[in-house]
Amino acid sequence: MRAVEDLPTPAVLVDLDVLEKNVARMAERARTTGVKLRPHAKTHKIPEVGRLQIAFGAAGMSLAKVGEAEVFADANFHDLFLAYPTIGGDRARRLLALADRVKLAVGADSVEGARSLSEVFAAARRKLTVMLKIDCGYHRVGVEPSNAVEVARAIADLPGLELGGIFTHAGQAYAAENAAGVAEVGRHEGETVAAVAAELRAAGLPVGEVSVGSTPTAFSAMRVPGVTECRPGNYVYHDGSQVALGTCGPKDCAMTVAARVVSVPAADRAVVDAGSKTLSSDVLRPRPNGHGLVLGTSSRLDRLSEEHGVVAVAPGDRFRVGQRISILPNHACVVSNLHDRIYGVRAGSVECEWRVAARGRVD
Amino acid sequence: MRAVEDLPTPAVLVDLDVLEKNVARMAERARTTGVKLRPHAKTHKIPEVGRLQIAFGAAGMSLAKVGEAEVFADANFHDLFLAYPTIGGDRARRLLALADRVKLAVGADSVEGARSLSEVFAAARRKLTVMLKIDCGYHRVGVEPSNAVEVARAIADLPGLELGGIFTHAGQAYAAENAAGVAEVGRHEGETVAAVAAELRAAGLPVGEVSVGSTPTAFSAMRVPGVTECRPGNYVYHDGSQVALGTCGPKDCAMTVAARVVSVPAADRAVVDAGSKTLSSDVLRPRPNGHGLVLGTSSRLDRLSEEHGVVAVAPGDRFRVGQRISILPNHACVVSNLHDRIYGVRAGSVECEWRVAARGRVD
């Protein structure tokens, strides 16, 4: 078996022991709260990792774009939800083909958007399951809870569509001050959709799933009565931002980036062969602090060019040209999207090489 | 021919008229200053675009990583320079194979790094051309001008290597206040390497090429006597940062991103289907200001998630669900690296589809 130190650099590694522990732990928490787990595949974009999640009890996968769903359908996943406002006749025609192969649901947050799906499905005398997106305070997409009944009814009345439930995403958790703040956001997330679900049902509208989703808020949101489904993504790998948010500890991070020092131009500066092309420019959350921790040291990458990671060498740390280092990235999901393959490692050996099959599927 | 508005979104478009004008203009400026043009392919990563640059008179291509050079060698490019501190026995073995196929030079900024190449080339009784990287004030990689003679001599003395010249990159231009500041950085860039070249020659060291490189500094640096080569990359496409720096005008930007509005949750907020997976998180330079201008409007994307671009709707602008928009990205090079293909367009029609063949070649 190939040793990790024989890999070219930079290389994205996933520690398989940590991955399996992360997958098992989230599955267990979903089971104990009686909530369906539908992990968001955006973090890994790899069918093999998705299969591990299904094997541990996930009900299906969440994705964002139609192109990603096509990849996972090709890989024999049977139950997919596009947790994204999916609009447009061209997309609707691709969804029609997908709906022949898998149990499919898509997000919507406007009547205009839903109408573009309705036209295609109604013409084909088919029904597409639509989930209404609720804004629980992130203020990105989604309808305000006070408008939910009106929009849900209008969507449910469109031919070719059926309302499958509601979903939300509390992305504001990534700006929370600390773990207590994150938990509070999660409770609010769950309570918001539970209340909207009750209102919709009181108005005679069908609400199957009541779905929440994000790794930091998963545990607190799943505990709210009325929540039926959770869609965390990042937990499979975790990353520097999850550590900073208090969602996990450094030992729970499965993804690291192996890199090499290519230059040590000054005592306080070392440059490695992993830049934004490898790590992305995503900042650390909740507070920006460099572009990745050099594991086993006190040093961080403090600026990136596309191919250069500039390490601010902390007092006591030393780097030499040719040295291999291991970086904890700020944001695992975007690292996955930059690479064609990642390596599954265990005890210093490369156990498998996975193609990031759904990488770059933007449409 | 396919109309641009029939493309799925998001899609990366290159206006071929603008591309050709940009390529011709830089080639002309290099010709009039008597400097060799060796464009950095990092901006496009596409052999077809490189061929256009060669057709207009470029002497060869610059690249960063060995994997990129392998792609361009496969595409029949004959003269490649890796403008990057290239180190390590594994890379040296790949370079040895490449050197059979193309005229090759690589960057170095340390004796330790160069030694790892020397060992492999000397054992094979071959010579690799090495260019010494000089730090002209960017403080990323490169030797200080005052150390250049010592490091150049030590590298030139290593078996299996020959010193081909010196090169630099004035990345600090991207932080300049205005166009005059950029030009001043370019003069300093050229003068720094010209002075180092004179010192090296006085010390009996061979200096073939004296190479500068960046799009903003190209015009001023090329004019400095003693400079023999220039390696701009971004000029083929330009982008929002080049406009903000005063390097070009908006009409000189060849790359745009076609996207669609998927949600208009509030009067001051529209959300499009292009997020950081499409545009990257790179900030506008020299001063951060959103994540892309919506062309034909006064609105900008003011925050990105991976799949969502959130437009702060400026007074007077209106967006509706389903509407197609065109985004001027902050940074073209990183957009190229996110996509498997881009579309060449002319007068509203898709004239060609190019595979971004060297995308993701990080090692």
Coordinates of N, CA, C and O in Angstrom, one line a residue, chain A residues 185-257:
Chain A
V185 N -29.1 29.2 18.0 CA -29.6 29.3 16.6 C -30.3 28.0 16.2 O -31.3 28.1 15.5
G186 N -29.8 26.9 16.6 CA -30.4 25.6 16.2 C -31.8 25.5 16.8 O -32.7 25.0 16.1
R187 N -31.9 25.8 18.1 CA -33.3 25.8 18.7 C -34.3 26.7 17.9 O -35.4 26.3 17.5
H188 N -33.8 27.9 17.6 CA -34.6 28.8 16.8 C -35.0 28.3 15.5 O -36.1 28.4 15.0
E189 N -34.0 27.6 14.8 CA -34.2 27.0 13.5 C -35.3 26.0 13.6 O -36.3 26.0 12.8
G190 N -35.2 25.1 14.5 CA -36.2 24.0 14.7 C -37.6 24.6 15.1 O -38.6 24.2 14.5
E191 N -37.6 25.5 16.0 CA -38.9 26.1 16.4 C -39.6 26.8 15.3 O -40.8 26.8 15.2
T192 N -38.8 27.5 14.5 CA -39.4 28.3 13.4 C -40.1 27.4 12.5 O -41.3 27.6 12.1
V193 N -39.4 26.3 12.0 CA -40.1 25.5 11.0 C -41.2 24.6 11.7 O -42.3 24.4 11.0
A194 N -41.1 24.3 12.9 CA -42.1 23.5 13.6 C -43.4 24.4 13.7 O -44.5 23.9 13.4
A195 N -43.2 25.7 14.0 CA -44.4 26.6 14.1 C -45.0 26.8 12.7 O -46.2 26.8 12.5
V196 N -44.2 27.0 11.7 CA -44.7 27.1 10.3 C -45.5 25.9 9.9 O -46.5 26.0 9.3
A197 N -44.9 24.7 10.2 CA -45.6 23.5 9.9 C -47.0 23.4 10.5 O -48.0 23.0 9.8
A198 N -47.1 23.8 11.7 CA -48.4 23.8 12.5 C -49.4 24.8 11.8 O -50.5 24.4 11.6
E199 N -48.9 25.9 11.4 CA -49.7 26.9 10.7 C -50.2 26.4 9.4 O -51.4 26.5 9.0
L200 N -49.3 25.8 8.6 CA -49.7 25.2 7.3 C -50.7 24.1 7.5 O -51.7 24.1 6.7
R201 N -50.5 23.3 8.4 CA -51.5 22.2 8.7 C -52.8 22.7 9.1 O -53.9 22.3 8.6
A202 N -52.8 23.8 9.9 CA -54.1 24.4 10.4 C -54.8 25.0 9.2 O -56.0 25.1 9.2
A203 N -54.0 25.4 8.2 CA -54.6 26.0 6.9 C -55.0 24.9 5.9 O -55.4 25.2 4.8
G204 N -54.9 23.6 6.4 CA -55.3 22.5 5.5 C -54.2 22.1 4.5 O -54.6 21.4 3.5
L205 N -53.0 22.6 4.6 CA -52.0 22.3 3.7 C -51.2 21.0 4.1 O -51.0 20.9 5.3
P206 N -50.8 20.2 3.2 CA -50.1 19.0 3.6 C -48.6 19.3 3.9 O -47.9 20.1 3.2
V207 N -48.1 18.8 5.0 CA -46.7 19.0 5.4 C -46.2 17.7 5.8 O -46.5 17.2 6.9
G208 N -45.4 17.1 4.9 CA -44.8 15.8 5.2 C -43.5 16.0 6.1 O -43.6 16.0 7.3
E209 N -42.5 16.4 5.4 CA -41.2 16.6 6.1 C -41.1 18.0 6.6 O -41.5 19.0 6.0
V210 N -40.5 18.1 7.8 CA -40.1 19.4 8.4 C -38.6 19.3 8.6 O -38.1 18.7 9.6
S211 N -37.9 19.9 7.7 CA -36.4 19.6 7.6 C -35.5 20.8 8.0 O -35.7 21.9 7.5
V212 N -34.6 20.5 8.8 CA -33.6 21.5 9.2 C -32.2 21.1 8.7 O -32.1 19.9 8.2
G213 N -31.3 21.9 8.8 CA -30.0 21.4 8.3 C -28.8 22.3 8.4 O -28.8 23.4 7.8
S214 N -27.8 21.9 9.2 CA -26.5 22.4 9.1 C -25.7 21.7 10.2 O -26.3 21.2 11.2
T215 N -24.4 21.5 10.0 CA -23.7 20.7 11.0 C -23.7 21.3 12.4 O -23.9 20.7 13.4
P216 N -23.4 22.7 12.5 CA -23.3 23.2 13.9 C -24.7 23.1 14.6 O -24.7 22.9 15.8
T217 N -25.8 23.4 13.9 CA -27.1 23.4 14.5 C -27.8 22.1 14.6 O -28.8 21.9 15.3
A218 N -27.2 21.0 14.0 CA -27.9 19.8 13.9 C -28.4 19.2 15.2 O -29.6 18.9 15.4
F219 N -27.5 19.2 16.2 CA -27.9 18.5 17.5 C -29.1 19.2 18.2 O -30.0 18.6 18.6
S220 N -29.0 20.6 18.2 CA -30.0 21.3 18.9 C -31.3 21.3 18.1 O -32.4 21.2 18.7
A221 N -31.2 21.5 16.8 CA -32.4 21.6 16.0 C -33.1 20.3 15.9 O -34.4 20.2 15.9
M222 N -32.4 19.1 15.9 CA -33.1 17.8 15.8 C -33.9 17.5 17.0 O -34.9 16.8 17.0
R223 N -33.6 18.2 18.1 CA -34.3 17.9 19.4 C -35.7 18.6 19.5 O -36.4 18.3 20.4
V224 N -35.9 19.5 18.6 CA -37.1 20.3 18.7 C -38.3 19.4 18.2 O -38.2 18.9 17.1
P225 N -39.4 19.3 19.0 CA -40.5 18.5 18.6 C -41.1 19.0 17.3 O -41.2 20.2 17.1
G226 N -41.4 18.1 16.4 CA -42.0 18.5 15.1 C -41.0 18.5 14.0 O -41.4 18.4 12.8
V227 N -39.7 18.5 14.3 CA -38.7 18.4 13.2 C -38.6 16.9 12.8 O -38.6 16.1 13.7
T228 N -38.7 16.7 11.5 CA -38.7 15.2 11.1 C -37.4 14.8 10.3 O -37.2 13.7 10.1
E229 N -36.6 15.8 9.9 CA -35.5 15.5 9.0 C -34.4 16.5 9.3 O -34.6 17.7 9.6
C230 N -33.1 16.0 9.1 CA -32.0 16.9 9.2 C -31.0 16.7 8.1 O -30.8 15.6 7.7
R231 N -30.4 17.8 7.6 CA -29.5 17.7 6.4 C -28.1 18.3 6.6 O -27.6 19.1 5.9
P232 N -27.4 17.9 7.7 CA -26.0 18.4 7.9 C -25.1 17.9 6.7 O -25.3 16.8 6.2
G233 N -24.1 18.6 6.4 CA -23.2 18.2 5.4 C -21.7 18.1 5.9 O -21.1 17.0 5.8
N234 N -21.3 19.1 6.5 CA -19.9 19.3 6.9 C -19.4 18.2 7.8 O -18.2 17.9 7.9
Y235 N -20.3 17.6 8.7 CA -19.9 16.7 9.8 C -19.0 15.5 9.3 O -18.3 14.9 10.1
V236 N -19.2 15.1 8.0 CA -18.4 14.0 7.6 C -16.9 14.2 7.7 O -16.1 13.3 8.1
Y237 N -16.5 15.4 7.4 CA -15.1 15.8 7.4 C -14.7 16.7 8.6 O -13.7 16.7 9.1
H238 N -15.6 17.6 8.9 CA -15.4 18.8 9.8 C -14.2 19.6 9.2 O -13.6 19.2 8.2
D239 N -13.9 20.8 9.8 CA -12.8 21.6 9.3 C -12.5 22.7 10.4 O -13.0 22.6 11.5
G240 N -11.5 23.5 10.0 CA -11.1 24.5 11.0 C -12.2 25.4 11.5 O -12.2 25.8 12.7
S241 N -13.2 25.7 10.7 CA -14.3 26.6 11.1 C -15.2 25.8 12.1 O -15.7 26.4 13.1
Q242 N -15.4 24.5 12.0 CA -16.2 23.8 12.9 C -15.5 23.8 14.3 O -16.1 23.9 15.3
V243 N -14.1 23.6 14.2 CA -13.4 23.6 15.5 C -13.5 25.0 16.2 O -13.8 25.1 17.4
A244 N -13.4 26.1 15.4 CA -13.5 27.4 15.9 C -14.9 27.7 16.5 O -15.1 28.4 17.5
L245 N -15.9 27.1 15.9 CA -17.3 27.3 16.4 C -17.6 26.4 17.6 O -18.6 26.6 18.2
G246 N -16.7 25.4 17.9 CA -16.9 24.5 19.0 C -17.8 23.3 18.6 O -18.2 22.6 19.5
T247 N -18.1 23.1 17.3 CA -18.9 22.0 16.9 C -18.2 20.7 17.1 O -18.8 19.6 17.4
C248 N -16.8 20.7 17.0 CA -16.0 19.5 17.2 C -14.6 19.9 17.7 O -14.3 21.1 17.7
G249 N -13.8 18.9 18.0 CA -12.4 19.2 18.3 C -11.5 18.9 17.2 O -12.0 18.3 16.1
P250 N -10.3 19.3 17.3 CA -9.3 19.0 16.1 C -9.3 17.6 15.7 O -9.1 17.3 14.5
K251 N -9.4 16.7 16.7 CA -9.3 15.2 16.3 C -10.5 14.7 15.6 O -10.5 13.6 15.1
D252 N -11.5 15.5 15.5 CA -12.7 15.1 14.7 C -12.6 15.5 13.3 O -13.6 15.3 12.5
C253 N -11.6 16.1 12.9 CA -11.4 16.6 11.5 C -10.8 15.5 10.6 O -9.6 15.2 10.9
A254 N -11.5 15.0 9.7 CA -11.1 13.9 8.8 C -10.2 14.4 7.7 O -9.4 13.7 7.2
M255 N -10.5 15.7 7.2 CA -9.8 16.2 6.0 C -8.6 17.0 6.4 O -8.7 17.9 7.1
T256 N -7.5 16.6 5.8 CA -6.3 17.5 5.9 C -5.7 17.6 4.5 O -6.0 16.8 3.6
V257 N -4.9 18.6 4.3 CA -4.2 18.8 3.0 C -2.7 18.6 3.3 O -2.1 19.3 4.1

